[in-house]
Short mmCIF file of C-alpha atoms and ligand atoms in Angstrom, two decimals:
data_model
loop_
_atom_site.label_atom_id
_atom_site.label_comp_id
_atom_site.label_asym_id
_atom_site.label_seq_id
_atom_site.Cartn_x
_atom_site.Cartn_y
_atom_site.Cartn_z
CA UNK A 195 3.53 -26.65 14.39
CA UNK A 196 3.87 -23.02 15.30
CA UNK A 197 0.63 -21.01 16.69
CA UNK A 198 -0.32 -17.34 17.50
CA UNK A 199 -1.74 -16.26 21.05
CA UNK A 200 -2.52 -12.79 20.42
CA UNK A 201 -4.78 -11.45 24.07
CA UNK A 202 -6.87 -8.70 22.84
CA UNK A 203 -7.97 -5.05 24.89
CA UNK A 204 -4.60 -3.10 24.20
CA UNK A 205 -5.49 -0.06 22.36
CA UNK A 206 -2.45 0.34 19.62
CA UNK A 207 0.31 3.37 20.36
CA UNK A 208 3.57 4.56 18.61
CA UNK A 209 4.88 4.26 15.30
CA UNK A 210 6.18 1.52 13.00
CA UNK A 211 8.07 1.38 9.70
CA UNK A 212 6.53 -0.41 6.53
CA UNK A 213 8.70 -2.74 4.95
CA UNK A 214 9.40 -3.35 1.26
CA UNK A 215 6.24 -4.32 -0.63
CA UNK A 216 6.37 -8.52 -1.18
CA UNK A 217 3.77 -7.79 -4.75
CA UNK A 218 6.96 -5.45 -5.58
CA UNK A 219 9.77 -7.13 -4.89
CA UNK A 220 8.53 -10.86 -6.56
CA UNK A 221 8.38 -9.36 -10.10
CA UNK A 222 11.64 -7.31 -9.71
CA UNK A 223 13.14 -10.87 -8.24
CA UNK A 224 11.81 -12.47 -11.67
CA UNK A 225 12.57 -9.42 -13.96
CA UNK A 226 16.14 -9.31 -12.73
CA UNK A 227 16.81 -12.59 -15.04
CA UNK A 228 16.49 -10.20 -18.25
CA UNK A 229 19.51 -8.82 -16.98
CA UNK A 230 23.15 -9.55 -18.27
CA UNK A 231 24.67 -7.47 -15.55
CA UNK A 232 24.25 -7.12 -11.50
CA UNK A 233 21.48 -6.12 -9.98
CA UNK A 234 21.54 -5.04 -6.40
CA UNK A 235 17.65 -4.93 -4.78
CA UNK A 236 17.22 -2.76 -1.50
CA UNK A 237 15.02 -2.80 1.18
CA UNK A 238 13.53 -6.48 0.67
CA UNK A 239 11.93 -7.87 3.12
CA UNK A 240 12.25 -11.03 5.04
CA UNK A 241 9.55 -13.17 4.43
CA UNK A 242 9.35 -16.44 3.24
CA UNK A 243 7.78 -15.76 -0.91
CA UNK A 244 10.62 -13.49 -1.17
CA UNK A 245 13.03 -17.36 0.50
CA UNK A 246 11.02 -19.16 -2.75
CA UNK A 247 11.83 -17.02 -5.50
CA UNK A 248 15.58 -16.93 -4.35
CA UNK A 249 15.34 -19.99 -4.50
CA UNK A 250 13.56 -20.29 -7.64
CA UNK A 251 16.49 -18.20 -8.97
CA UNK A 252 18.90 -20.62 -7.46
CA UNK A 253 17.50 -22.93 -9.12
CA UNK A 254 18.02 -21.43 -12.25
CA UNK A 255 21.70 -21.51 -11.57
CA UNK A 256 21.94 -17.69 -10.76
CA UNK A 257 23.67 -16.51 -8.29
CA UNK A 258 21.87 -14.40 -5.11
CA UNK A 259 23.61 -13.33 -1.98
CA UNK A 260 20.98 -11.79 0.49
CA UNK A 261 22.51 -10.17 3.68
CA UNK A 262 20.12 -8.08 5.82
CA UNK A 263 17.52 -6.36 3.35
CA UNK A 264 19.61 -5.90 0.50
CA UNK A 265 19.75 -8.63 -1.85
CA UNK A 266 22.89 -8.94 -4.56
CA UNK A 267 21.98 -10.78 -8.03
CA UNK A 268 23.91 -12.17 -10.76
CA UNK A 269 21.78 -12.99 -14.05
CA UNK A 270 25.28 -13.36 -16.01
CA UNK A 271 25.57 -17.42 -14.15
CA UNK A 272 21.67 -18.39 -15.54
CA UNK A 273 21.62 -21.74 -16.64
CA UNK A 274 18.67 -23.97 -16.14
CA UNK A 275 15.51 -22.74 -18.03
CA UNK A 276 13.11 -25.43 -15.61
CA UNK A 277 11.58 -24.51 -12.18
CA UNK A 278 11.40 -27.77 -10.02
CA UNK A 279 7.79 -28.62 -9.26
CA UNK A 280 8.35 -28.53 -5.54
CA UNK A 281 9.35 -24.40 -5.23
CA UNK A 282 6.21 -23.68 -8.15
CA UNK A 283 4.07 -25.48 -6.15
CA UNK A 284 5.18 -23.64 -3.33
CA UNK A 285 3.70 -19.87 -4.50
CA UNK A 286 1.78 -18.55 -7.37
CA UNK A 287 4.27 -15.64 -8.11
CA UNK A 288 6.82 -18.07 -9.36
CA UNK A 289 4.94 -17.87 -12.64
CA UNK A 290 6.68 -14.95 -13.18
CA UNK A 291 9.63 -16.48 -14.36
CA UNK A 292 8.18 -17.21 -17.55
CA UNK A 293 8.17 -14.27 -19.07
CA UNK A 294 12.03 -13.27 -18.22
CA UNK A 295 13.00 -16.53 -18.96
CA UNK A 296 11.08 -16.62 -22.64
CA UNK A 297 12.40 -13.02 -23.33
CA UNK A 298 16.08 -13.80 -22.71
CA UNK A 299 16.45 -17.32 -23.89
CA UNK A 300 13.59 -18.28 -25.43
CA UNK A 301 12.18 -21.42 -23.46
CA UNK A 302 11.13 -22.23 -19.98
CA UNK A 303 9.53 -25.14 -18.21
CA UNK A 304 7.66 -24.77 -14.80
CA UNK A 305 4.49 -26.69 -13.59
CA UNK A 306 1.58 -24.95 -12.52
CA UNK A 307 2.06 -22.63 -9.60
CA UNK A 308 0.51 -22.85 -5.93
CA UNK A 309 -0.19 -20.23 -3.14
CA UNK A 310 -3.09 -19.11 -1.73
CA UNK A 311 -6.52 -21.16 -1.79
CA UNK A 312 -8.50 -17.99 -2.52
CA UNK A 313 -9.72 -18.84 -6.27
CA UNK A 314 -9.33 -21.02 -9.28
CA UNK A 315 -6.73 -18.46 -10.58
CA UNK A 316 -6.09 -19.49 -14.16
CA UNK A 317 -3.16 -18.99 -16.48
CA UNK A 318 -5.10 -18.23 -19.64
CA UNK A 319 -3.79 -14.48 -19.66
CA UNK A 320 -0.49 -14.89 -18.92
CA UNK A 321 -0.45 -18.04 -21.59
CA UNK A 322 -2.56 -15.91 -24.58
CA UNK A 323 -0.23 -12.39 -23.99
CA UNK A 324 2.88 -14.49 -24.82
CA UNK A 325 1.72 -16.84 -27.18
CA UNK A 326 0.61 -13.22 -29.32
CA UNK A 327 4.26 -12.56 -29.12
CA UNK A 328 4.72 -15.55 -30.78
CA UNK A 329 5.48 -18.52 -28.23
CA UNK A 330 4.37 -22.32 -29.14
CA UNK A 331 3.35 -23.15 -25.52
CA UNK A 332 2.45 -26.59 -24.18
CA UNK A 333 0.44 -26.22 -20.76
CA UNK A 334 -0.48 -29.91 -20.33
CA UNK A 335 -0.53 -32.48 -17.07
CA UNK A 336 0.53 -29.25 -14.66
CA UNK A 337 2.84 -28.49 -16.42
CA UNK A 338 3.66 -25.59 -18.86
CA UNK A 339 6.94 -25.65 -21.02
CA UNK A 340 7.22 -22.68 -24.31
CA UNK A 341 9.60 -21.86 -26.80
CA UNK A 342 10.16 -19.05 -29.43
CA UNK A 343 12.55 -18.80 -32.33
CA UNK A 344 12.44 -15.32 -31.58
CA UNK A 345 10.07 -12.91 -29.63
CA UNK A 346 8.17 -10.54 -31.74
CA UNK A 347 5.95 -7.41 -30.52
CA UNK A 348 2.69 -7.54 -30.49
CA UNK A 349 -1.04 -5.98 -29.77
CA UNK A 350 -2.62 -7.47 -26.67
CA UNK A 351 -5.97 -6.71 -24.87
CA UNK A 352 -6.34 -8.70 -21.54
CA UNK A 353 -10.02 -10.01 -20.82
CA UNK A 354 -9.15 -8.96 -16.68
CA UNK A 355 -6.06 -6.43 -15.55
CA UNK A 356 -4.58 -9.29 -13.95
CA UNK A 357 -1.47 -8.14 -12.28
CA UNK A 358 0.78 -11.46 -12.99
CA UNK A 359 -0.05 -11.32 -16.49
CA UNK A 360 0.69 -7.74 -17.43
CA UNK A 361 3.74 -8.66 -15.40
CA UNK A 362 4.66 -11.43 -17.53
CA UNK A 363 4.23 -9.38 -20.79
CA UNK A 364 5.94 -6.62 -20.01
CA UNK A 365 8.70 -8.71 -18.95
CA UNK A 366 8.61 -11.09 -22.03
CA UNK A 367 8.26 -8.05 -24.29
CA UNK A 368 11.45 -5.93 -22.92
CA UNK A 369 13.22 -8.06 -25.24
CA UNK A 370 10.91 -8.96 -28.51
CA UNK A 371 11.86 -7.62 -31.90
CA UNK A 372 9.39 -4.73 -32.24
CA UNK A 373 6.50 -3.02 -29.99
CA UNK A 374 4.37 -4.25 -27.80
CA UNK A 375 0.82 -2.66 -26.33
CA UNK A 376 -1.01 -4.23 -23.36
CA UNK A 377 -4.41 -3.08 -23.25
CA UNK A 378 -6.61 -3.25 -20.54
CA UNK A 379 -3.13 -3.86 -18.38
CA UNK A 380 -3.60 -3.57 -14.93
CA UNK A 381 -2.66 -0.44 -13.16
CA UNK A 382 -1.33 -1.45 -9.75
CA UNK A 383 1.57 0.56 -8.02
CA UNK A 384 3.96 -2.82 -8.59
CA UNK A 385 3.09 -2.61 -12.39
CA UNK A 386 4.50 1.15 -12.22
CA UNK A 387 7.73 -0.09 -9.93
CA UNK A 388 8.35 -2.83 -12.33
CA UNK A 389 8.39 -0.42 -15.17
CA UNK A 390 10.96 1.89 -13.46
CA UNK A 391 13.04 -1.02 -12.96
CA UNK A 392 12.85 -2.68 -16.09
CA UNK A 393 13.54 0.74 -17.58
CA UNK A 394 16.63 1.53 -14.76
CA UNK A 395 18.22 -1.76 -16.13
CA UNK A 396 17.62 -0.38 -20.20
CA UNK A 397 14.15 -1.42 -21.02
CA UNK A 398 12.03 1.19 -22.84
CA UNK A 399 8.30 0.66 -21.53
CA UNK A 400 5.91 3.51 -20.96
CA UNK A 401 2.46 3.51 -19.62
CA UNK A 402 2.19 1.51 -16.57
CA UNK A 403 0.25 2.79 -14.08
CA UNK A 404 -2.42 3.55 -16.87
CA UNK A 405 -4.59 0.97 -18.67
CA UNK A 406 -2.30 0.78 -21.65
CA UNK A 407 1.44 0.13 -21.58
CA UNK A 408 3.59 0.33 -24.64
CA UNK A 409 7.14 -1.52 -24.62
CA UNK A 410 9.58 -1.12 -27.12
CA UNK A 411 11.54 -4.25 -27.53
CA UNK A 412 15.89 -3.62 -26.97
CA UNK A 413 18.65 -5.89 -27.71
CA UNK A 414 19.80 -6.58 -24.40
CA UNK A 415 19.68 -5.18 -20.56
CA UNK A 416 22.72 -4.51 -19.47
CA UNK A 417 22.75 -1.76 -16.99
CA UNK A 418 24.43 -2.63 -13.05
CA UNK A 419 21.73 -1.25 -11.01
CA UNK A 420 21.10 -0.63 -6.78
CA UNK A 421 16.81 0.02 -6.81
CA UNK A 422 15.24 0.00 -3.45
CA UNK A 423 11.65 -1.69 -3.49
CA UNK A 424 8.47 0.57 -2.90
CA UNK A 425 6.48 0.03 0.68
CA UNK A 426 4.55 -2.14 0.97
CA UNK A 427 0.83 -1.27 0.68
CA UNK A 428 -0.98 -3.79 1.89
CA UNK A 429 1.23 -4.29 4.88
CA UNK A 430 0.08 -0.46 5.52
CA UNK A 431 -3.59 -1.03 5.30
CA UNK A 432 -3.04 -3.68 7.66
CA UNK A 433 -1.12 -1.49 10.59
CA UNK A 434 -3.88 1.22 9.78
CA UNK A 435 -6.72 -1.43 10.60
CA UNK A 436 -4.67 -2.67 13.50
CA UNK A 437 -4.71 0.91 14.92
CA UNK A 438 -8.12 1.62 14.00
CA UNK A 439 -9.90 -1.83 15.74
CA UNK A 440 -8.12 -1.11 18.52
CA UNK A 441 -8.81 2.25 19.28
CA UNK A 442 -5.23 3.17 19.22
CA UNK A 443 -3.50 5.92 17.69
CA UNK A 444 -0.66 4.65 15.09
CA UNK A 445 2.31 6.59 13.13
CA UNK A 446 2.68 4.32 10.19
CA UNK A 447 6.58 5.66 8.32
CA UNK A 448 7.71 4.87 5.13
CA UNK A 449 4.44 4.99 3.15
CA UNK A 450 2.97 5.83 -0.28
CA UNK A 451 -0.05 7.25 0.88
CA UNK A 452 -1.68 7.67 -2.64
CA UNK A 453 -0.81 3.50 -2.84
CA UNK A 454 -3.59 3.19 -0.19
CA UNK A 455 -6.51 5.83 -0.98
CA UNK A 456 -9.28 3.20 -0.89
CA UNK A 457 -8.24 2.05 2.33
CA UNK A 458 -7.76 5.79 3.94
CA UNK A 459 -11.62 6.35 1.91
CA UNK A 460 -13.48 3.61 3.60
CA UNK A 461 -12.03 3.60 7.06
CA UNK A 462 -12.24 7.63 6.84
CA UNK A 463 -15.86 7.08 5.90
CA UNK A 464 -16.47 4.58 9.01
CA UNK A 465 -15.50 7.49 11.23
CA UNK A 466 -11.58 7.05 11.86
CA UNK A 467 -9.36 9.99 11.43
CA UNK A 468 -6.32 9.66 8.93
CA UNK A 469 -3.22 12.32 8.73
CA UNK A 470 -1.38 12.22 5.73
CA UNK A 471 1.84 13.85 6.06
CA UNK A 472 4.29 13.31 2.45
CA UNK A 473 5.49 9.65 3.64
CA UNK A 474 3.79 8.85 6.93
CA UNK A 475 0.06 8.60 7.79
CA UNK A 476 -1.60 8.76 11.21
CA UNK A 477 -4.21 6.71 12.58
CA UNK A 478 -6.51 7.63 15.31
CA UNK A 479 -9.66 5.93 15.98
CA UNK A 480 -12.88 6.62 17.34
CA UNK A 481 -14.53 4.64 19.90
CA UNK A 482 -17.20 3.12 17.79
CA UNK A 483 -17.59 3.76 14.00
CA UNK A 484 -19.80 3.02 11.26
CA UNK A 485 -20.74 0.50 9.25
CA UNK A 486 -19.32 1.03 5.23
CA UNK A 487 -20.03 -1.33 2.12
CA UNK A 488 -16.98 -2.18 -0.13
CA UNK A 489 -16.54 -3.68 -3.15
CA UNK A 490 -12.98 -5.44 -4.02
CA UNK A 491 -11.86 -4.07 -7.21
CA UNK A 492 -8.47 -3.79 -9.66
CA UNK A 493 -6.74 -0.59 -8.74
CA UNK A 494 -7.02 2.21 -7.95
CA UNK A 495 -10.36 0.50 -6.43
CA UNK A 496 -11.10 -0.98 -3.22
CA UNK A 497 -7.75 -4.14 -3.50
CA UNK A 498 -8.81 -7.26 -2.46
CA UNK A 499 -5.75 -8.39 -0.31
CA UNK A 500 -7.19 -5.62 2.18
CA UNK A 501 -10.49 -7.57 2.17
CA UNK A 502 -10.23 -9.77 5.11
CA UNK A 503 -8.87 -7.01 7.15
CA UNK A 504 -11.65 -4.82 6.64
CA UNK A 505 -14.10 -7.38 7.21
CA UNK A 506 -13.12 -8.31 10.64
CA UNK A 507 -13.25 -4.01 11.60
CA UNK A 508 -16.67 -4.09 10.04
CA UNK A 509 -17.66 -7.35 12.32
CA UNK A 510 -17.04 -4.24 15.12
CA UNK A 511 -19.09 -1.40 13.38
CA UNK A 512 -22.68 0.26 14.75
CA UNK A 513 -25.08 -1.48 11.55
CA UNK A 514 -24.93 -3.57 8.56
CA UNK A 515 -22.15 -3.58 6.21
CA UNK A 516 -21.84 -5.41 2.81
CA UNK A 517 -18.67 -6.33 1.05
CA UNK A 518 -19.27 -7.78 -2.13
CA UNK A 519 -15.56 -9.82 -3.61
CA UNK A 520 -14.97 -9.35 -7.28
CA UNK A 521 -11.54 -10.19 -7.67
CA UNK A 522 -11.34 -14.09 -6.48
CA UNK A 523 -14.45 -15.84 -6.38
CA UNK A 524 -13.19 -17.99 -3.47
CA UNK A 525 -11.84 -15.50 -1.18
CA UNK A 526 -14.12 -15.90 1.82
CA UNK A 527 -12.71 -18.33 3.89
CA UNK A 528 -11.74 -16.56 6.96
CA UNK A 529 -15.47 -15.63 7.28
CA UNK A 530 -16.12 -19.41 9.31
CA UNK A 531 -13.59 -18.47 11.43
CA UNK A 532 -14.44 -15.10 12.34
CA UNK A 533 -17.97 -16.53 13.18
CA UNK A 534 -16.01 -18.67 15.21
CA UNK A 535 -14.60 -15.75 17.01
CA UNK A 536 -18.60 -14.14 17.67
CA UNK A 537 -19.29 -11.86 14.59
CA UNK A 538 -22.25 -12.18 12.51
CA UNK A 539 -22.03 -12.27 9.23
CA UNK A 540 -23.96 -14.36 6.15
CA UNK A 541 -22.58 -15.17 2.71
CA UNK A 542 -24.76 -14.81 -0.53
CA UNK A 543 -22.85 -16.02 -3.31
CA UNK A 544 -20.08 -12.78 -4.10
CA UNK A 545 -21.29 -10.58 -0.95
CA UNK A 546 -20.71 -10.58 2.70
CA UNK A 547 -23.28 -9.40 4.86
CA UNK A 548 -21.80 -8.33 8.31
CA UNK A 549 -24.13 -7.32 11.25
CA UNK A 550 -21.65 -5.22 13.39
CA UNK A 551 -21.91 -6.51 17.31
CA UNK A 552 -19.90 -4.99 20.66
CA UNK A 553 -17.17 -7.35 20.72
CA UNK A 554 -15.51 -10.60 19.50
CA UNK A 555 -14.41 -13.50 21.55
CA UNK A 556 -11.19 -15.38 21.28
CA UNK A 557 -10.88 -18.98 20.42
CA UNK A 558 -9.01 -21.50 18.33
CA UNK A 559 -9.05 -19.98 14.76
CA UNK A 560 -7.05 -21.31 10.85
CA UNK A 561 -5.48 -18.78 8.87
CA UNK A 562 -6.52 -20.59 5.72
CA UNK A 563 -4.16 -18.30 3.51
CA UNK A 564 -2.33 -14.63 3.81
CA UNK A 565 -4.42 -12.25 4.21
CA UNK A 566 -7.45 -14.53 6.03
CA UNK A 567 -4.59 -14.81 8.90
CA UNK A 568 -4.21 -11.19 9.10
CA UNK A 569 -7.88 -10.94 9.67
CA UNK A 570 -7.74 -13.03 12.47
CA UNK A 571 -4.69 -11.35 14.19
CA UNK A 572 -6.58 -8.08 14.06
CA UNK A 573 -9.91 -9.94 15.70
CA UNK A 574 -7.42 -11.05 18.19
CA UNK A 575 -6.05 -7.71 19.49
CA UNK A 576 -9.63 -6.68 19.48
CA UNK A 577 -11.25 -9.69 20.86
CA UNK A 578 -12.10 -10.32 24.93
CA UNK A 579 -9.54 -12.62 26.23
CA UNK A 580 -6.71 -14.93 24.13
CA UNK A 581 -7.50 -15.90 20.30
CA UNK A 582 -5.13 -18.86 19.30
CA UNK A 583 -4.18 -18.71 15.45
CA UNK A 584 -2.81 -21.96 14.32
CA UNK A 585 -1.77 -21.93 10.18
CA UNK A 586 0.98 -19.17 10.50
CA UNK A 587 2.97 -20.19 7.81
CA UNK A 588 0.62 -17.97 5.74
CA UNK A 589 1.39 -15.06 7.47
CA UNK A 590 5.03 -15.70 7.23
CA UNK A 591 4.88 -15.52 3.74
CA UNK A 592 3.67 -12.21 3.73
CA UNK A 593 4.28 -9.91 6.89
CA UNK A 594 7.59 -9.33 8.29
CA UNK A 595 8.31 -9.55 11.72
CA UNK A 596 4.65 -9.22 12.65
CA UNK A 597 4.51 -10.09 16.17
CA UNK A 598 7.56 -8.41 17.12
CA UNK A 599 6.40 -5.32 15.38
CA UNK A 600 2.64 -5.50 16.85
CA UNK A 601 4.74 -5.65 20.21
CA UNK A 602 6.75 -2.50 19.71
CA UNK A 603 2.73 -1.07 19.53
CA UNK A 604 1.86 -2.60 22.66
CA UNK A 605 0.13 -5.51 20.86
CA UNK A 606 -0.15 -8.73 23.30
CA UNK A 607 1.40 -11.63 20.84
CA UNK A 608 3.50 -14.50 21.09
CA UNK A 609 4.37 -17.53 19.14
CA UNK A 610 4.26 -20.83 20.72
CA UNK A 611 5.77 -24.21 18.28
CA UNK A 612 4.13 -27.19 19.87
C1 LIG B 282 -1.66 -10.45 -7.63
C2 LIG B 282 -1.13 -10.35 -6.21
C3 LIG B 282 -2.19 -10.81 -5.21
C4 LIG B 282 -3.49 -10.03 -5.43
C5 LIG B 282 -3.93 -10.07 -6.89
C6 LIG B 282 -5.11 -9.17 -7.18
C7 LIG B 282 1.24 -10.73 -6.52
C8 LIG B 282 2.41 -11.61 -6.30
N1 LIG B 282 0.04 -11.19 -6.10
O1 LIG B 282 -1.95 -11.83 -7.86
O2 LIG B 282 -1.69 -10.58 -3.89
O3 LIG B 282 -4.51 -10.58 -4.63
O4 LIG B 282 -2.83 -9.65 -7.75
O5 LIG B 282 -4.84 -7.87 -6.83
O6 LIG B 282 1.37 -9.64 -7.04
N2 LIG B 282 -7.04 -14.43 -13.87
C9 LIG B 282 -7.50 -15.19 -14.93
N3 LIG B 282 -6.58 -15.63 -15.83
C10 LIG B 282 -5.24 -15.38 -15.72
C11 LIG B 282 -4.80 -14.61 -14.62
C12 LIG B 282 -5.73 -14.15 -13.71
O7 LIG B 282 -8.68 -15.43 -15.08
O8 LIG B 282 -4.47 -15.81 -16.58
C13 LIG B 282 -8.03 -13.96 -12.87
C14 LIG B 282 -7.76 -14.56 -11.48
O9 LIG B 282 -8.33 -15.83 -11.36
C15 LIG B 282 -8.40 -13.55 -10.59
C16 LIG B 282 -8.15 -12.23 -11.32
O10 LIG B 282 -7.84 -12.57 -12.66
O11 LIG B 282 -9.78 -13.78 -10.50
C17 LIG B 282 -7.02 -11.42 -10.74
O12 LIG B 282 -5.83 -12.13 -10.74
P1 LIG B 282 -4.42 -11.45 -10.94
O13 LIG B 282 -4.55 -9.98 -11.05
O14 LIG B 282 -3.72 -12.17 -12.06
O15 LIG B 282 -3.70 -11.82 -9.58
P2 LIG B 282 -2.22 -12.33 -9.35
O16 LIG B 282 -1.28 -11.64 -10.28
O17 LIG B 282 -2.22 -13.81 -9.29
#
């Protein structure tokens, strides 16, 4: 078992590069399998989704070579049309397959994903958008297997802008007989970047990054493409909260900074000065700030993944803060542990009420899933003496490098396997 000891009081300095965005880079993994031709992806990052979905693809019998952060993809070798249980069990983004797989050869098998414990998350959208297109699907005992004579276009309005289904759609759709529209699509930067790529490769979807997307269905992708993956936002929020609970002053590089407005809003509004300069942003905090209320939202609103982050900085603020979850109803499980760790703060069904106190303590805390681990590495670097993170195989999933990069900062963090 490997653990975190991360010894808090070091305010944050220097700069630090964002890596390529894992919500990117899993879809344009998946999407490549429309593909007849090579794809070469850039700037991927090492984490250990990104492992599963290579794998995924292995599994399908195409071939991936991935040397440093540039990852080499041949569709042309695709073979299998079944997921083994073991790697969709392993992460909920391997759903993603479907679509591609559906589009280009009509019929795929997988069994119903895993990944974070943070909600019931359902398949009902991603299932009803390509059975409109004209798949007979079978989603019984965990598993979910589909086939269509032939895609055909079709008008869809999702219930929710869930992300993996407009994902699966779009991707399904690339290749239907006909148009498509996704209404109510969700509107999230890695919606927009799959859209780029799908169209780089010879798709012909417009819309994306507005709440309808329109795909007109072509015969075949065949275009050999090199696309480097946007940053990644998320990761961003995360340095800009590390900077900010610390009292530090951080230059975050390569970084959309219109991908993280709500972020830059709230912690501007708690006091802490952002810079944004074209692809950098700079952090520098105050020595107390306010207490803010958020509410968790589809984008461009408040995104949920920065949830537990902000929490944990809002444990530290002068008053009472509320952050109410609207996205996943179950997404509050770092809050025990951050009790654990001092802070004060009460559940009441979808809300979080946080009384801000002076500092936190460390102890022995879970990362329960991704982003709850974050949380607690940020409680750590603020927290009085050594906070102990056991569970950091959810972090590895989603942030590269992360102690060696808190390091470069001046962070105090080591990994111990005992
Ligand atoms: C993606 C992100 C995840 C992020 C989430 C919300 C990836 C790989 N993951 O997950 O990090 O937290 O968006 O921004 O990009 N829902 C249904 N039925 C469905 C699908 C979803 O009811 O068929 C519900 C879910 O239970 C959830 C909400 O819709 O309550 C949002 O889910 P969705 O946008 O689909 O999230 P993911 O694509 O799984």
């Amino acid at each position: 078992m490997e653990r975190l000891l991360v010894t808090g009081g070091t305010r944050l300095r220097g700069s630090i590069a964002i890596s390529g965005a894992k919500n990117a880079i899993l879809p344009l993994l998946a999407g490549s399998l429309l593909s007849e031709r090579p794809v070469v992806l850039e700037g991927v990052p090492s984490l250990i989704d990104v492992k599963t979905m290579k794998d995924a693809l292995e599994s399908l019998g195409v071939k991936v070579n991935w040397t440093g952060d540039t990852m080499q993809i041949d569709p042309s070798s695709l073979r299998s049309l079944e997921v083994p249980p073991t790697l969709a069990r392993r992460m909920r983004a391997s759903n993603l397959v479907m679509g591609p797989l559906l589009g280009r050869c009509g019929r795929f098998k997988v069994s119903y994903p895993g990944g974070c414990t943070i909600g019931s998350r359902p398949m009902d959208l991603h299932l009803k958008g390509l059975r409109a297109c004209g798949a007979v699907i079978d989603d019984d005992h965990g598993c979910i297997t589909a086939e269509a004579a032939g895609l055909q276009g079709a008008d869809i309005h999702l219930d929710f802008p869930s992300v993996g289904a407009t994902e699966n759609i779009m991707m399904a759709a690339t290749l239907a007989r006909g148009t498509t529209i996704i209404r109510n699509a969700a509107r999230e930067p890695e919606i927009v970047e799959l859209q780029n790529f799908l169209n780089k490769l010879g798709a012909r979807i417009r819309g994306a990054g507005m709440d309808t997307i329109r795909i007109d269905g072509v015969k075949k992708l065949n275009q050999e493409i090199a696309h480097r993956v946007i940053p990644d936002r998320i990761e961003t929020g995360t340095f800009m909260v590390a900077a900010a609970i610390t009292r530090g002053e951080v230059l975050i590089n390569n970084v959309i900074p219109e991908h993280v407005e709500a972020v830059t809003a709230k912690l501007r509004e708690a006091g802490v000065s952002i810079k944004e300069e074209d692809d950098r942003i700079i952090v520098t905090a105050p020595s107390n700030w306010k207490a803010v209320d958020i509410r968790t939202m589809p984008f461009p609103g408040f995104p949920t993944d920065m949830q537990p982050q902000m929490m944990v900085f809002l444990a530290l603020a002068q008053g009472t803060s509320i952050i109410t979850e609207n996205i996943f109803e179950n997404r509050f499980r770092h809050v025990g542990e951050l009790r654990r760790m001092g802070s004060q703060i009460r559940l009441e069904g979808r809300s979080a009420v946080i009384t801000g106190i002076k500092d936190l303590t460390g102890t022995v805390v879970e990362a329960t899933d991704l982003r709850a681990g974050a949380a607690l590495v940020l409680g750590g670097l603020a927290a009085e003496n050594t906070t102990i993170i056991e569970g950091v195989q959810h972090l590895d999933r989603g942030y590269e490098n992360l102690e060696s990069r808190l390091k470069m900062l001046g962070a105090q963090v080591s990994r111990e396997i005992i």
